[in-house]
Structure formats: C-alpha cells, structure tokens
Amino acid sequence: MKKKTKWILLSVSGVLLLLLGLQLYYSYVMKDTWNEERMAIAAAKQHGQLVSSAKTYKSVWGEDNNYWVISGKDQDNQDRMVWVKFTDDNVPVEGADAVQSVLLNTGMSEAQIRDQIYNELPGVEIKRLLPGMYEGEYAWQLQYEHNGQRGYRFYRFQDGNTIGNDIILPNQ
C-alpha cells in the first residue's frame, strides 16, 4: 500500500509540474503581445478620450499598417473606437495621427456589420471580423468562407460600403 501511495503522489506531482511548466511557457510566449495591448490601451486612454476599454483587436494588413483598435466608453459614457498605430518595432507611433478616436454611433457597429454581411452573403461563414485600417480608411476586415471559397472583404467603418474587391484565397 505504501508503494502505491508513493507512485500516486509522484504522478500527481509530475502532472502539476508539467502544468506549471506549460503555464510559464505560455506566459513567456504571450508576454510581448500583452505588453503591446497594455501600451495600446494606455495610448487610447491618454490620447483617444477613453475612460474604460471593453475589447481590443490587433490588425496588421500590409506594410506600415499595424494597428491596435480599442473599443470602450468615454467620459460621457458614449461608445468609442480608438485606432492606435504601431511601428514595426511594436511600439505606439508618436505624433498627431498616431491615435484616432471615433464615436461608435458615427459608424457601423459590429452587430450592424454582421447583419449587413449576412444579408449580402446568405449562408456565409464568418471566420473572423475585426476593425482595422485598409487603404487608408477605417474598416471592418472580414475573413469568410462562402460557396466553397475563402476570402477577405473590407467594409468602410463610417458607412458599411465595401472597399475595393474581395481578396479570394486559393483553394488548398
């Protein structure tokens, strides 16, 4: 009985040690992303009129197009979206154009753009929908699958109109 108890304790200790190692590894891998997110939220609160943040999104589309988008509330309790531009070194850009804050009611919310997508593309499977920047405009970036094709489509944040043509991914 003593030998069996000893093996059980060693097994449980080994599993706990493995779980601790996995947690430490995950924290190490995610450290830079979490740090970027904290810097983006701080910039949005300092320069983008946010008081509280609700969601954060990272959008990278092409060169010189690295943004964190933060949604939240301003001091008047109105919903806002704040675009914080980052450099290739993953730090916020300095200057007047680095942080842009927009009232959500002046554009399309996530729920509104989802409804529009389902109306335009019946049977579409939304893989990912996030705010970002595309061709110099605030946009909703849609990654979708529809009729056996996968692709990207961009919608202008202000009015929901599409920007450019769909980018269709090759079949794999």
JSON list of C-alpha atoms in Angstrom, two decimals, residues 8-142:
[
{"chain": "A", "resi": 8, "resn": "ILE", "atom": "CA", "xyz": [0.29, 8.20, -6.92]},
{"chain": "A", "resi": 9, "resn": "LEU", "atom": "CA", "xyz": [1.94, 11.18, -5.17]},
{"chain": "A", "resi": 10, "resn": "LEU", "atom": "CA", "xyz": [4.83, 11.15, -7.66]},
{"chain": "A", "resi": 11, "resn": "SER", "atom": "CA", "xyz": [2.40, 11.01, -10.60]},
{"chain": "A", "resi": 12, "resn": "VAL", "atom": "CA", "xyz": [0.28, 13.89, -9.28]},
{"chain": "A", "resi": 13, "resn": "SER", "atom": "CA", "xyz": [3.44, 15.92, -8.57]},
{"chain": "A", "resi": 14, "resn": "GLY", "atom": "CA", "xyz": [4.69, 15.24, -12.09]},
{"chain": "A", "resi": 15, "resn": "VAL", "atom": "CA", "xyz": [1.41, 16.34, -13.67]},
{"chain": "A", "resi": 16, "resn": "LEU", "atom": "CA", "xyz": [1.34, 19.52, -11.56]},
{"chain": "A", "resi": 17, "resn": "LEU", "atom": "CA", "xyz": [4.95, 20.27, -12.50]},
{"chain": "A", "resi": 18, "resn": "LEU", "atom": "CA", "xyz": [4.12, 19.76, -16.19]},
{"chain": "A", "resi": 19, "resn": "LEU", "atom": "CA", "xyz": [1.11, 22.11, -15.92]},
{"chain": "A", "resi": 20, "resn": "LEU", "atom": "CA", "xyz": [3.24, 24.74, -14.20]},
{"chain": "A", "resi": 21, "resn": "GLY", "atom": "CA", "xyz": [5.82, 24.45, -16.98]},
{"chain": "A", "resi": 22, "resn": "LEU", "atom": "CA", "xyz": [3.14, 24.87, -19.64]},
{"chain": "A", "resi": 23, "resn": "GLN", "atom": "CA", "xyz": [1.77, 27.96, -17.87]},
{"chain": "A", "resi": 24, "resn": "LEU", "atom": "CA", "xyz": [5.24, 29.51, -17.62]},
{"chain": "A", "resi": 25, "resn": "TYR", "atom": "CA", "xyz": [5.90, 28.80, -21.31]},
{"chain": "A", "resi": 26, "resn": "TYR", "atom": "CA", "xyz": [2.54, 30.30, -22.35]},
{"chain": "A", "resi": 27, "resn": "SER", "atom": "CA", "xyz": [3.22, 33.43, -20.29]},
{"chain": "A", "resi": 28, "resn": "TYR", "atom": "CA", "xyz": [6.66, 33.77, -21.85]},
{"chain": "A", "resi": 29, "resn": "VAL", "atom": "CA", "xyz": [5.29, 33.45, -25.39]},
{"chain": "A", "resi": 30, "resn": "MET", "atom": "CA", "xyz": [2.41, 35.90, -24.81]},
{"chain": "A", "resi": 31, "resn": "LYS", "atom": "CA", "xyz": [4.39, 38.50, -22.83]},
{"chain": "A", "resi": 32, "resn": "ASP", "atom": "CA", "xyz": [5.14, 40.76, -25.83]},
{"chain": "A", "resi": 33, "resn": "THR", "atom": "CA", "xyz": [1.55, 40.67, -27.10]},
{"chain": "A", "resi": 34, "resn": "TRP", "atom": "CA", "xyz": [0.16, 41.51, -23.66]},
{"chain": "A", "resi": 35, "resn": "ASN", "atom": "CA", "xyz": [2.68, 44.35, -23.34]},
{"chain": "A", "resi": 36, "resn": "GLU", "atom": "CA", "xyz": [1.61, 45.78, -26.73]},
{"chain": "A", "resi": 37, "resn": "GLU", "atom": "CA", "xyz": [-2.03, 45.55, -25.70]},
{"chain": "A", "resi": 38, "resn": "ARG", "atom": "CA", "xyz": [-1.32, 47.43, -22.45]},
{"chain": "A", "resi": 39, "resn": "MET", "atom": "CA", "xyz": [0.53, 50.16, -24.37]},
{"chain": "A", "resi": 40, "resn": "ALA", "atom": "CA", "xyz": [-2.36, 50.46, -26.85]},
{"chain": "A", "resi": 41, "resn": "ILE", "atom": "CA", "xyz": [-4.93, 50.78, -24.06]},
{"chain": "A", "resi": 42, "resn": "ALA", "atom": "CA", "xyz": [-2.78, 53.38, -22.29]},
{"chain": "A", "resi": 43, "resn": "ALA", "atom": "CA", "xyz": [-2.44, 55.40, -25.53]},
{"chain": "A", "resi": 44, "resn": "ALA", "atom": "CA", "xyz": [-6.20, 55.14, -26.16]},
{"chain": "A", "resi": 45, "resn": "LYS", "atom": "CA", "xyz": [-6.94, 56.42, -22.68]},
{"chain": "A", "resi": 46, "resn": "GLN", "atom": "CA", "xyz": [-4.35, 59.19, -22.85]},
{"chain": "A", "resi": 47, "resn": "HIS", "atom": "CA", "xyz": [-4.97, 60.46, -26.41]},
{"chain": "A", "resi": 48, "resn": "GLY", "atom": "CA", "xyz": [-8.21, 58.81, -27.52]},
{"chain": "A", "resi": 49, "resn": "GLN", "atom": "CA", "xyz": [-10.66, 60.02, -24.87]},
{"chain": "A", "resi": 50, "resn": "LEU", "atom": "CA", "xyz": [-11.36, 56.53, -23.50]},
{"chain": "A", "resi": 51, "resn": "VAL", "atom": "CA", "xyz": [-12.12, 56.08, -19.82]},
{"chain": "A", "resi": 52, "resn": "SER", "atom": "CA", "xyz": [-12.68, 52.32, -19.94]},
{"chain": "A", "resi": 53, "resn": "SER", "atom": "CA", "xyz": [-11.87, 49.67, -22.51]},
{"chain": "A", "resi": 54, "resn": "ALA", "atom": "CA", "xyz": [-14.09, 46.75, -23.46]},
{"chain": "A", "resi": 55, "resn": "LYS", "atom": "CA", "xyz": [-12.42, 44.94, -26.35]},
{"chain": "A", "resi": 56, "resn": "THR", "atom": "CA", "xyz": [-9.06, 45.08, -28.07]},
{"chain": "A", "resi": 57, "resn": "TYR", "atom": "CA", "xyz": [-8.21, 43.96, -31.58]},
{"chain": "A", "resi": 58, "resn": "LYS", "atom": "CA", "xyz": [-4.88, 43.74, -33.37]},
{"chain": "A", "resi": 59, "resn": "SER", "atom": "CA", "xyz": [-4.96, 44.43, -37.08]},
{"chain": "A", "resi": 60, "resn": "VAL", "atom": "CA", "xyz": [-1.97, 44.08, -39.37]},
{"chain": "A", "resi": 61, "resn": "TRP", "atom": "CA", "xyz": [-2.60, 44.39, -43.08]},
{"chain": "A", "resi": 62, "resn": "GLY", "atom": "CA", "xyz": [0.45, 45.13, -45.21]},
{"chain": "A", "resi": 63, "resn": "GLU", "atom": "CA", "xyz": [3.46, 47.27, -44.56]},
{"chain": "A", "resi": 64, "resn": "ASP", "atom": "CA", "xyz": [3.09, 50.31, -42.34]},
{"chain": "A", "resi": 65, "resn": "ASN", "atom": "CA", "xyz": [-0.38, 49.16, -41.38]},
{"chain": "A", "resi": 66, "resn": "ASN", "atom": "CA", "xyz": [-0.05, 47.85, -37.82]},
{"chain": "A", "resi": 67, "resn": "TYR", "atom": "CA", "xyz": [-2.92, 48.92, -35.56]},
{"chain": "A", "resi": 68, "resn": "TRP", "atom": "CA", "xyz": [-4.47, 48.08, -32.23]},
{"chain": "A", "resi": 69, "resn": "VAL", "atom": "CA", "xyz": [-8.15, 49.02, -32.09]},
{"chain": "A", "resi": 70, "resn": "ILE", "atom": "CA", "xyz": [-9.74, 49.50, -28.70]},
{"chain": "A", "resi": 71, "resn": "SER", "atom": "CA", "xyz": [-13.46, 49.83, -28.06]},
{"chain": "A", "resi": 72, "resn": "GLY", "atom": "CA", "xyz": [-14.77, 51.33, -24.87]},
{"chain": "A", "resi": 73, "resn": "LYS", "atom": "CA", "xyz": [-16.53, 54.23, -23.19]},
{"chain": "A", "resi": 74, "resn": "ASP", "atom": "CA", "xyz": [-15.55, 57.89, -22.99]},
{"chain": "A", "resi": 75, "resn": "GLN", "atom": "CA", "xyz": [-16.18, 60.30, -20.10]},
{"chain": "A", "resi": 76, "resn": "ASP", "atom": "CA", "xyz": [-19.75, 60.94, -21.36]},
{"chain": "A", "resi": 77, "resn": "ASN", "atom": "CA", "xyz": [-20.41, 57.16, -21.30]},
{"chain": "A", "resi": 78, "resn": "GLN", "atom": "CA", "xyz": [-20.58, 57.03, -25.10]},
{"chain": "A", "resi": 79, "resn": "ASP", "atom": "CA", "xyz": [-19.17, 54.08, -27.05]},
{"chain": "A", "resi": 80, "resn": "ARG", "atom": "CA", "xyz": [-15.93, 54.83, -28.89]},
{"chain": "A", "resi": 81, "resn": "MET", "atom": "CA", "xyz": [-13.49, 53.04, -31.17]},
{"chain": "A", "resi": 82, "resn": "VAL", "atom": "CA", "xyz": [-9.86, 54.13, -30.97]},
{"chain": "A", "resi": 83, "resn": "TRP", "atom": "CA", "xyz": [-7.23, 53.22, -33.57]},
{"chain": "A", "resi": 84, "resn": "VAL", "atom": "CA", "xyz": [-3.67, 53.25, -32.22]},
{"chain": "A", "resi": 85, "resn": "LYS", "atom": "CA", "xyz": [-0.97, 52.98, -34.87]},
{"chain": "A", "resi": 86, "resn": "PHE", "atom": "CA", "xyz": [2.14, 50.94, -34.02]},
{"chain": "A", "resi": 87, "resn": "THR", "atom": "CA", "xyz": [5.59, 50.87, -35.59]},
{"chain": "A", "resi": 88, "resn": "ASP", "atom": "CA", "xyz": [7.26, 47.76, -36.97]},
{"chain": "A", "resi": 89, "resn": "ASP", "atom": "CA", "xyz": [9.10, 47.61, -33.62]},
{"chain": "A", "resi": 90, "resn": "ASN", "atom": "CA", "xyz": [5.71, 47.15, -31.89]},
{"chain": "A", "resi": 91, "resn": "VAL", "atom": "CA", "xyz": [5.58, 50.48, -30.04]},
{"chain": "A", "resi": 92, "resn": "PRO", "atom": "CA", "xyz": [2.91, 53.17, -30.48]},
{"chain": "A", "resi": 93, "resn": "VAL", "atom": "CA", "xyz": [3.68, 55.79, -33.13]},
{"chain": "A", "resi": 94, "resn": "GLU", "atom": "CA", "xyz": [4.31, 59.28, -31.78]},
{"chain": "A", "resi": 95, "resn": "GLY", "atom": "CA", "xyz": [2.53, 62.30, -33.21]},
{"chain": "A", "resi": 96, "resn": "ALA", "atom": "CA", "xyz": [-0.88, 63.73, -34.02]},
{"chain": "A", "resi": 97, "resn": "ASP", "atom": "CA", "xyz": [-2.01, 60.98, -36.41]},
{"chain": "A", "resi": 98, "resn": "ALA", "atom": "CA", "xyz": [-0.98, 58.09, -34.18]},
{"chain": "A", "resi": 99, "resn": "VAL", "atom": "CA", "xyz": [-4.27, 57.82, -32.26]},
{"chain": "A", "resi": 100, "resn": "GLN", "atom": "CA", "xyz": [-7.68, 58.35, -33.86]},
{"chain": "A", "resi": 101, "resn": "SER", "atom": "CA", "xyz": [-10.85, 58.25, -31.79]},
{"chain": "A", "resi": 102, "resn": "VAL", "atom": "CA", "xyz": [-14.31, 57.91, -33.33]},
{"chain": "A", "resi": 103, "resn": "LEU", "atom": "CA", "xyz": [-17.74, 57.75, -31.72]},
{"chain": "A", "resi": 104, "resn": "LEU", "atom": "CA", "xyz": [-19.26, 54.37, -32.49]},
{"chain": "A", "resi": 105, "resn": "ASN", "atom": "CA", "xyz": [-22.61, 55.90, -33.40]},
{"chain": "A", "resi": 106, "resn": "THR", "atom": "CA", "xyz": [-20.95, 57.74, -36.31]},
{"chain": "A", "resi": 107, "resn": "GLY", "atom": "CA", "xyz": [-20.08, 54.42, -37.93]},
{"chain": "A", "resi": 108, "resn": "MET", "atom": "CA", "xyz": [-21.10, 50.80, -38.15]},
{"chain": "A", "resi": 109, "resn": "SER", "atom": "CA", "xyz": [-21.09, 48.67, -35.01]},
{"chain": "A", "resi": 110, "resn": "GLU", "atom": "CA", "xyz": [-20.01, 45.03, -35.10]},
{"chain": "A", "resi": 111, "resn": "ALA", "atom": "CA", "xyz": [-23.63, 43.88, -34.86]},
{"chain": "A", "resi": 112, "resn": "GLN", "atom": "CA", "xyz": [-24.70, 46.16, -37.73]},
{"chain": "A", "resi": 113, "resn": "ILE", "atom": "CA", "xyz": [-21.88, 45.00, -40.00]},
{"chain": "A", "resi": 114, "resn": "ARG", "atom": "CA", "xyz": [-22.63, 41.34, -39.19]},
{"chain": "A", "resi": 115, "resn": "ASP", "atom": "CA", "xyz": [-26.26, 41.86, -40.18]},
{"chain": "A", "resi": 116, "resn": "GLN", "atom": "CA", "xyz": [-25.15, 43.51, -43.41]},
{"chain": "A", "resi": 117, "resn": "ILE", "atom": "CA", "xyz": [-22.76, 40.64, -44.20]},
{"chain": "A", "resi": 118, "resn": "TYR", "atom": "CA", "xyz": [-25.46, 38.01, -43.64]},
{"chain": "A", "resi": 119, "resn": "ASN", "atom": "CA", "xyz": [-27.81, 39.97, -45.93]},
{"chain": "A", "resi": 120, "resn": "GLU", "atom": "CA", "xyz": [-25.20, 40.37, -48.69]},
{"chain": "A", "resi": 121, "resn": "LEU", "atom": "CA", "xyz": [-23.81, 36.83, -48.50]},
{"chain": "A", "resi": 122, "resn": "PRO", "atom": "CA", "xyz": [-26.55, 34.40, -47.45]},
{"chain": "A", "resi": 123, "resn": "GLY", "atom": "CA", "xyz": [-25.02, 31.25, -45.97]},
{"chain": "A", "resi": 124, "resn": "VAL", "atom": "CA", "xyz": [-21.65, 32.87, -45.33]},
{"chain": "A", "resi": 125, "resn": "GLU", "atom": "CA", "xyz": [-19.45, 31.56, -42.53]},
{"chain": "A", "resi": 126, "resn": "ILE", "atom": "CA", "xyz": [-17.68, 34.42, -40.79]},
{"chain": "A", "resi": 127, "resn": "LYS", "atom": "CA", "xyz": [-14.24, 33.19, -39.80]},
{"chain": "A", "resi": 128, "resn": "ARG", "atom": "CA", "xyz": [-13.06, 36.50, -38.35]},
{"chain": "A", "resi": 129, "resn": "LEU", "atom": "CA", "xyz": [-14.38, 40.05, -38.17]},
{"chain": "A", "resi": 130, "resn": "LEU", "atom": "CA", "xyz": [-12.29, 42.84, -36.71]},
{"chain": "A", "resi": 131, "resn": "PRO", "atom": "CA", "xyz": [-11.81, 46.57, -37.08]},
{"chain": "A", "resi": 132, "resn": "GLY", "atom": "CA", "xyz": [-8.63, 47.81, -38.69]},
{"chain": "A", "resi": 133, "resn": "MET", "atom": "CA", "xyz": [-7.26, 50.03, -41.42]},
{"chain": "A", "resi": 134, "resn": "TYR", "atom": "CA", "xyz": [-7.38, 49.29, -45.15]},
{"chain": "A", "resi": 135, "resn": "GLU", "atom": "CA", "xyz": [-6.25, 51.57, -47.98]},
{"chain": "A", "resi": 136, "resn": "GLY", "atom": "CA", "xyz": [-6.04, 54.48, -45.57]},
{"chain": "A", "resi": 137, "resn": "GLU", "atom": "CA", "xyz": [-9.60, 54.10, -44.27]},
{"chain": "A", "resi": 138, "resn": "TYR", "atom": "CA", "xyz": [-11.03, 52.79, -41.02]},
{"chain": "A", "resi": 139, "resn": "ALA", "atom": "CA", "xyz": [-12.55, 49.46, -41.91]},
{"chain": "A", "resi": 140, "resn": "TRP", "atom": "CA", "xyz": [-14.10, 46.23, -40.75]},
{"chain": "A", "resi": 141, "resn": "GLN", "atom": "CA", "xyz": [-11.97, 43.33, -42.00]},
{"chain": "A", "resi": 142, "resn": "LEU", "atom": "CA", "xyz": [-13.97, 40.21, -42.79]}
]
